[in-house]
Amino acid sequence: MSICAKSKIFVLVGSPGSGKGSFSEFCIKNFGWSQLSTGNLCRKHVSNNTEIGKHIDFVLKSGKLVSDNIIFDMVREWLIEQINLGKSILLDGFPRNLVQAEALNSLLNEEAFRNICLFVVKFVVSDDIVIDRLCGRLVCKNKNCQAIYSSAKGSLSRPKNDMICDKCLKELEVRADDNIETIKERLKVYHEHEASLLDFYTKKEKNIIELDASMPIKNIFCSFEEAINLMGLDS
Ligand code: ADP
Ligand code: ZN
C-alpha cells in the first residue's frame, strides 16, 4: 500500500552538475514522469529571443539567479497545465532559494493542488567532482531536447557519434555557462541558498531522500528506487 496515493512532486536539490538533469531523464524514461527544468525553460526563452529571453540572457551567462518573479510565473503556468495529467513531477532547478520555496508552498496550498504530496531529493556531491563533470559536459543544441552527455573518455554518457545527439541527431555544444568562471559563480550561488532551502523543508517535515551523487547515474537511480520502495511510494 502506498503512503501517498496523491500525485507526487519531487523537488530536486543539488549543485550544478550534481546530476539532476540526467536523473530526470532516467525517471521520464523509466517511470513516465514529467520534468520541469527551469534552466531548460530559461535557455529556450533565450534561444527563441522572446522578451523574457532578451531580459535574462546576460543573467544566465553570469551564473547568477534570474529574478524570482520571472521564474515563478513560468513555474506556475507549467504546473497549472500539468497538474490535471496526474503524473508525478520532477522540479529540476526550482525552488532555488527560500523565497521560491515559500512561493511554491503557497501555490500548493491552493485548491487545485490539494492532491499533491511533496518530497525533496537531495544530491550530495563535492564541488571538485562537479567542476570536472561540468567542464566535460555537452548538451544538445535543440532546445526542445537539451539531452545531456559527457565528453570524458570512458564515460557511459558519451554520445554514440561524436558531437551528435543520440536522441534527435542534432549537434551537441558546450553550454554558454559551462566555463570555469561561471561554474564557480553558480556553485557559490548554490551554496548561499542550500542550507536555508533544506532547513525550510526539514521544518515542514517533508521527506528528504538523500542520494550519493558522486556515483554513476545508474547507481543513483537504483538508490532512489530503493528509497521510494522503502517509503512505500509507487513510481
Ligand atoms: P545548473 O544547475 O547546472 O547551474 P540550470 O540549467 O538549472 O543549471 O540553470 C541555469 C541558469 O538558469 C541558472 O544559473 C540561473 O541563471 C537560471 N535559473 C534556473 N533556474 C532558476 C531559478 N529557480 N531561479 C533563478 N534562476 C534560475
Ligand atoms: Zn537532442
GROMACS .gro file of C-alpha atoms and ligand atoms in nm:
model
  263
    1MET     CA    1   0.000   0.000   0.000
    2SER     CA    2   0.128   0.344  -0.091
    3ILE     CA    3   0.166   0.601   0.188
    4CYS     CA    4   0.081   0.864  -0.069
    5ALA     CA    5  -0.183   0.788  -0.328
    6LYS     CA    6  -0.181   1.152  -0.439
    7SER     CA    7   0.025   1.294  -0.726
    8LYS     CA    8   0.382   1.347  -0.623
    9ILE     CA    9   0.617   1.638  -0.673
   10PHE     CA   10   0.988   1.568  -0.625
   11VAL     CA   11   1.192   1.882  -0.563
   12LEU     CA   12   1.549   1.810  -0.674
   13VAL     CA   13   1.808   1.995  -0.465
   14GLY     CA   14   2.172   1.972  -0.568
   15SER     CA   15   2.457   2.178  -0.702
   16PRO     CA   16   2.507   2.245  -1.073
   17GLY     CA   17   2.642   1.926  -1.228
   18SER     CA   18   2.515   1.705  -0.946
   19GLY     CA   19   2.313   1.506  -1.200
   20LYS     CA   20   1.959   1.641  -1.153
   21GLY     CA   21   1.904   1.664  -1.529
   22SER     CA   22   2.037   1.315  -1.606
   23PHE     CA   23   1.838   1.176  -1.314
   24SER     CA   24   1.524   1.341  -1.454
   25GLU     CA   25   1.589   1.185  -1.797
   26PHE     CA   26   1.604   0.844  -1.626
   27CYS     CA   27   1.276   0.897  -1.437
   28ILE     CA   28   1.099   1.018  -1.752
   29LYS     CA   29   1.217   0.711  -1.944
   30ASN     CA   30   1.157   0.453  -1.672
   31PHE     CA   31   0.851   0.590  -1.489
   32GLY     CA   32   0.693   0.824  -1.746
   33TRP     CA   33   0.714   1.121  -1.509
   34SER     CA   34   0.719   1.488  -1.616
   35GLN     CA   35   1.012   1.722  -1.559
   36LEU     CA   36   1.021   2.096  -1.530
   37SER     CA   37   1.375   2.224  -1.566
   38THR     CA   38   1.368   2.599  -1.509
   39GLY     CA   39   1.719   2.619  -1.659
   40ASN     CA   40   1.599   2.449  -1.980
   41LEU     CA   41   1.298   2.681  -1.993
   42CYS     CA   42   1.522   2.986  -1.949
   43ARG     CA   43   1.756   2.868  -2.229
   44LYS     CA   44   1.456   2.811  -2.456
   45HIS     CA   45   1.344   3.171  -2.400
   46VAL     CA   46   1.694   3.294  -2.486
   47SER     CA   47   1.715   3.078  -2.796
   48ASN     CA   48   1.368   3.191  -2.915
   49ASN     CA   49   1.466   3.553  -2.844
   50THR     CA   50   1.142   3.618  -2.651
   51GLU     CA   51   1.102   3.933  -2.438
   52ILE     CA   52   1.190   3.726  -2.130
   53GLY     CA   53   1.481   3.571  -2.320
   54LYS     CA   54   1.629   3.913  -2.404
   55HIS     CA   55   1.597   4.013  -2.042
   56ILE     CA   56   1.762   3.706  -1.888
   57ASP     CA   57   2.036   3.624  -2.142
   58PHE     CA   58   2.300   3.820  -1.953
   59VAL     CA   59   2.194   3.677  -1.614
   60LEU     CA   60   2.232   3.320  -1.741
   61LYS     CA   61   2.576   3.393  -1.882
   62SER     CA   62   2.685   3.540  -1.547
   63GLY     CA   63   2.576   3.236  -1.343
   64LYS     CA   64   2.352   3.447  -1.117
   65LEU     CA   65   1.985   3.380  -1.050
   66VAL     CA   66   1.705   3.511  -1.270
   67SER     CA   67   1.451   3.717  -1.073
   68ASP     CA   68   1.211   3.518  -0.858
   69ASN     CA   69   0.904   3.672  -1.026
   70ILE     CA   70   1.003   3.570  -1.378
   71ILE     CA   71   1.086   3.217  -1.266
   72PHE     CA   72   0.777   3.175  -1.053
   73ASP     CA   73   0.543   3.286  -1.334
   74MET     CA   74   0.699   3.020  -1.561
   75VAL     CA   75   0.664   2.751  -1.294
   76ARG     CA   76   0.309   2.844  -1.204
   77GLU     CA   77   0.193   2.836  -1.566
   78TRP     CA   78   0.363   2.499  -1.626
   79LEU     CA   79   0.229   2.341  -1.305
   80ILE     CA   80  -0.128   2.452  -1.373
   81GLU     CA   81  -0.109   2.291  -1.717
   82GLN     CA   82   0.048   1.971  -1.582
   83ILE     CA   83  -0.145   1.910  -1.268
   84ASN     CA   84  -0.451   1.756  -1.429
   85LEU     CA   85  -0.239   1.497  -1.613
   86GLY     CA   86  -0.193   1.316  -1.279
   87LYS     CA   87   0.173   1.229  -1.344
   88SER     CA   88   0.446   1.258  -1.085
   89ILE     CA   89   0.651   1.571  -1.136
   90LEU     CA   90   1.023   1.644  -1.105
   91LEU     CA   91   1.113   2.004  -1.028
   92ASP     CA   92   1.470   2.041  -1.150
   93GLY     CA   93   1.626   2.374  -1.053
   94PHE     CA   94   1.325   2.514  -0.866
   95PRO     CA   95   1.289   2.622  -0.590
   96ARG     CA   96   1.644   2.754  -0.566
   97ASN     CA   97   1.607   2.985  -0.269
   98LEU     CA   98   1.379   3.045   0.029
   99VAL     CA   99   1.157   3.300  -0.149
  100GLN     CA  100   1.087   3.049  -0.427
  101ALA     CA  101   1.025   2.767  -0.176
  102GLU     CA  102   0.771   2.984   0.006
  103ALA     CA  103   0.604   3.083  -0.321
  104LEU     CA  104   0.576   2.715  -0.421
  105ASN     CA  105   0.437   2.632  -0.081
  106SER     CA  106   0.161   2.894  -0.117
  107LEU     CA  107   0.078   2.769  -0.466
  108LEU     CA  108   0.049   2.411  -0.345
  109ASN     CA  109  -0.192   2.526  -0.073
  110GLU     CA  110  -0.435   2.639  -0.343
  111GLU     CA  111  -0.740   2.424  -0.409
  112ALA     CA  112  -0.618   2.300  -0.750
  113PHE     CA  113  -0.313   2.143  -0.584
  114ARG     CA  114  -0.493   1.981  -0.291
  115ASN     CA  115  -0.397   1.633  -0.415
  116ILE     CA  116  -0.022   1.682  -0.416
  117CYS     CA  117   0.244   1.526  -0.194
  118LEU     CA  118   0.587   1.692  -0.196
  119PHE     CA  119   0.919   1.514  -0.150
  120VAL     CA  120   1.272   1.652  -0.159
  121VAL     CA  121   1.557   1.465  -0.329
  122LYS     CA  122   1.899   1.586  -0.222
  123PHE     CA  123   2.202   1.519  -0.446
  124VAL     CA  124   2.519   1.504  -0.236
  125VAL     CA  125   2.849   1.551  -0.420
  126SER     CA  126   3.169   1.753  -0.380
  127ASP     CA  127   3.245   2.069  -0.577
  128ASP     CA  128   3.563   1.913  -0.721
  129ILE     CA  129   3.365   1.632  -0.885
  130VAL     CA  130   3.101   1.863  -1.030
  131ILE     CA  131   3.362   2.105  -1.166
  132ASP     CA  132   3.522   1.812  -1.353
  133ARG     CA  133   3.185   1.698  -1.483
  134LEU     CA  134   3.071   2.042  -1.596
  135CYS     CA  135   3.398   2.108  -1.777
  136GLY     CA  136   3.335   1.794  -1.987
  137ARG     CA  137   2.961   1.837  -2.029
  138LEU     CA  138   2.795   1.852  -2.371
  139VAL     CA  139   2.431   1.934  -2.433
  140CYS     CA  140   2.204   1.901  -2.736
  141LYS     CA  141   2.163   2.231  -2.923
  142ASN     CA  142   1.797   2.151  -2.990
  143LYS     CA  143   1.619   2.347  -2.716
  144ASN     CA  144   1.325   2.104  -2.725
  145CYS     CA  145   1.570   1.825  -2.640
  146GLN     CA  146   1.867   1.957  -2.437
  147ALA     CA  147   1.983   1.599  -2.369
  148ILE     CA  148   2.299   1.580  -2.156
  149TYR     CA  149   2.623   1.397  -2.247
  150SER     CA  150   2.981   1.380  -2.129
  151SER     CA  151   3.291   1.415  -2.342
  152ALA     CA  152   3.505   1.240  -2.077
  153LYS     CA  153   3.694   0.933  -2.205
  154GLY     CA  154   3.534   0.609  -2.082
  155SER     CA  155   3.218   0.786  -1.963
  156LEU     CA  156   2.894   0.590  -2.009
  157SER     CA  157   2.728   0.915  -2.112
  158ARG     CA  158   2.941   0.974  -2.421
  159PRO     CA  159   2.731   1.022  -2.737
  160LYS     CA  160   2.740   0.727  -2.981
  161ASN     CA  161   2.861   0.960  -3.259
  162ASP     CA  162   3.098   1.245  -3.189
  163MET     CA  163   2.912   1.572  -3.113
  164ILE     CA  164   2.576   1.431  -3.230
  165CYS     CA  165   2.272   1.382  -3.004
  166ASP     CA  166   2.171   1.012  -2.983
  167LYS     CA  167   1.808   1.116  -2.937
  168CYS     CA  168   1.735   1.378  -3.202
  169LEU     CA  169   2.054   1.369  -3.416
  170LYS     CA  170   2.111   1.745  -3.379
  171GLU     CA  171   2.455   1.881  -3.295
  172LEU     CA  172   2.591   1.892  -2.939
  173GLU     CA  173   2.750   2.201  -2.783
  174VAL     CA  174   2.914   2.325  -2.464
  175ARG     CA  175   2.663   2.530  -2.263
  176ALA     CA  176   2.743   2.903  -2.256
  177ASP     CA  177   2.765   2.895  -1.875
  178ASP     CA  178   2.985   2.581  -1.853
  179ASN     CA  179   3.313   2.772  -1.831
  180ILE     CA  180   3.520   2.763  -1.513
  181GLU     CA  181   3.448   3.123  -1.409
  182THR     CA  182   3.069   3.089  -1.439
  183ILE     CA  183   3.072   2.738  -1.290
  184LYS     CA  184   3.240   2.880  -0.977
  185GLU     CA  185   2.981   3.159  -0.957
  186ARG     CA  186   2.694   2.908  -0.995
  187LEU     CA  187   2.842   2.692  -0.717
  188LYS     CA  188   2.877   2.999  -0.494
  189VAL     CA  189   2.515   3.097  -0.555
  190TYR     CA  190   2.404   2.737  -0.489
  191HIS     CA  191   2.589   2.716  -0.157
  192GLU     CA  192   2.447   3.052  -0.046
  193HIS     CA  193   2.095   2.910  -0.059
  194GLU     CA  194   2.129   2.534   0.003
  195ALA     CA  195   2.111   2.538   0.384
  196SER     CA  196   1.808   2.768   0.409
  197LEU     CA  197   1.625   2.569   0.143
  198LEU     CA  198   1.685   2.235   0.318
  199ASP     CA  199   1.607   2.391   0.655
  200PHE     CA  200   1.272   2.511   0.519
  201TYR     CA  201   1.177   2.160   0.409
  202THR     CA  202   1.313   1.993   0.724
  203LYS     CA  203   1.097   2.224   0.937
  204LYS     CA  204   0.797   2.141   0.720
  205GLU     CA  205   0.876   1.774   0.795
  206LYS     CA  206   0.898   1.690   0.429
  207ASN     CA  207   1.057   1.359   0.343
  208ILE     CA  208   1.409   1.420   0.224
  209ILE     CA  209   1.568   1.143   0.015
  210GLU     CA  210   1.947   1.177   0.014
  211LEU     CA  211   2.142   1.034  -0.279
  212ASP     CA  212   2.517   0.992  -0.320
  213ALA     CA  213   2.552   1.187  -0.642
  214SER     CA  214   2.921   1.106  -0.686
  215MET     CA  215   2.811   0.762  -0.816
  216PRO     CA  216   2.731   0.684  -1.181
  217ILE     CA  217   2.375   0.779  -1.277
  218LYS     CA  218   2.253   0.415  -1.286
  219ASN     CA  219   2.358   0.365  -0.921
  220ILE     CA  220   2.195   0.693  -0.819
  221PHE     CA  221   1.874   0.583  -0.986
  222CYS     CA  222   1.885   0.240  -0.810
  223SER     CA  223   1.931   0.408  -0.472
  224PHE     CA  224   1.636   0.632  -0.547
  225GLU     CA  225   1.417   0.335  -0.644
  226GLU     CA  226   1.516   0.160  -0.320
  227ALA     CA  227   1.434   0.472  -0.120
  228ILE     CA  228   1.088   0.516  -0.271
  229ASN     CA  229   1.014   0.145  -0.230
  230LEU     CA  230   1.116   0.163   0.136
  231MET     CA  231   0.887   0.463   0.182
  232GLY     CA  232   0.605   0.264   0.023
  233LEU     CA  233   0.567   0.504  -0.270
  234ASP     CA  234   0.457   0.385  -0.612
  235SER     CA  235   0.659   0.501  -0.909
  236ADP     P1  236   2.281   2.447  -1.324
  236ADP     O1  237   2.202   2.386  -1.213
  236ADP     O2  238   2.369   2.348  -1.398
  236ADP     O3  239   2.359   2.570  -1.285
  236ADP     P2  240   2.035   2.516  -1.467
  236ADP     O4  241   2.016   2.469  -1.606
  236ADP     O5  242   1.947   2.457  -1.361
  236ADP     O6  243   2.188   2.496  -1.438
  236ADP     O7  244   2.019   2.676  -1.460
  236ADP     C1  245   2.092   2.760  -1.545
  236ADP     C2  246   2.065   2.905  -1.509
  236ADP     O8  247   1.924   2.935  -1.524
  236ADP     C3  248   2.096   2.945  -1.365
  236ADP     O9  249   2.233   2.974  -1.346
  236ADP     C4  250   2.006   3.067  -1.348
  236ADP    O10  251   2.059   3.182  -1.409
  236ADP     C5  252   1.880   3.028  -1.425
  236ADP     N1  253   1.782   2.962  -1.337
  236ADP     C6  254   1.738   2.834  -1.349
  236ADP     N2  255   1.650   2.804  -1.250
  236ADP     C7  256   1.637   2.916  -1.175
  236ADP     C8  257   1.562   2.951  -1.058
  236ADP     N3  258   1.481   2.862  -0.997
  236ADP     N4  259   1.575   3.077  -1.008
  236ADP     C9  260   1.654   3.166  -1.066
  236ADP     N5  261   1.730   3.142  -1.175
  236ADP    C10  262   1.721   3.018  -1.231
  237ZN      ZN  263   1.886   1.613  -2.892
   0.00000   0.00000   0.00000
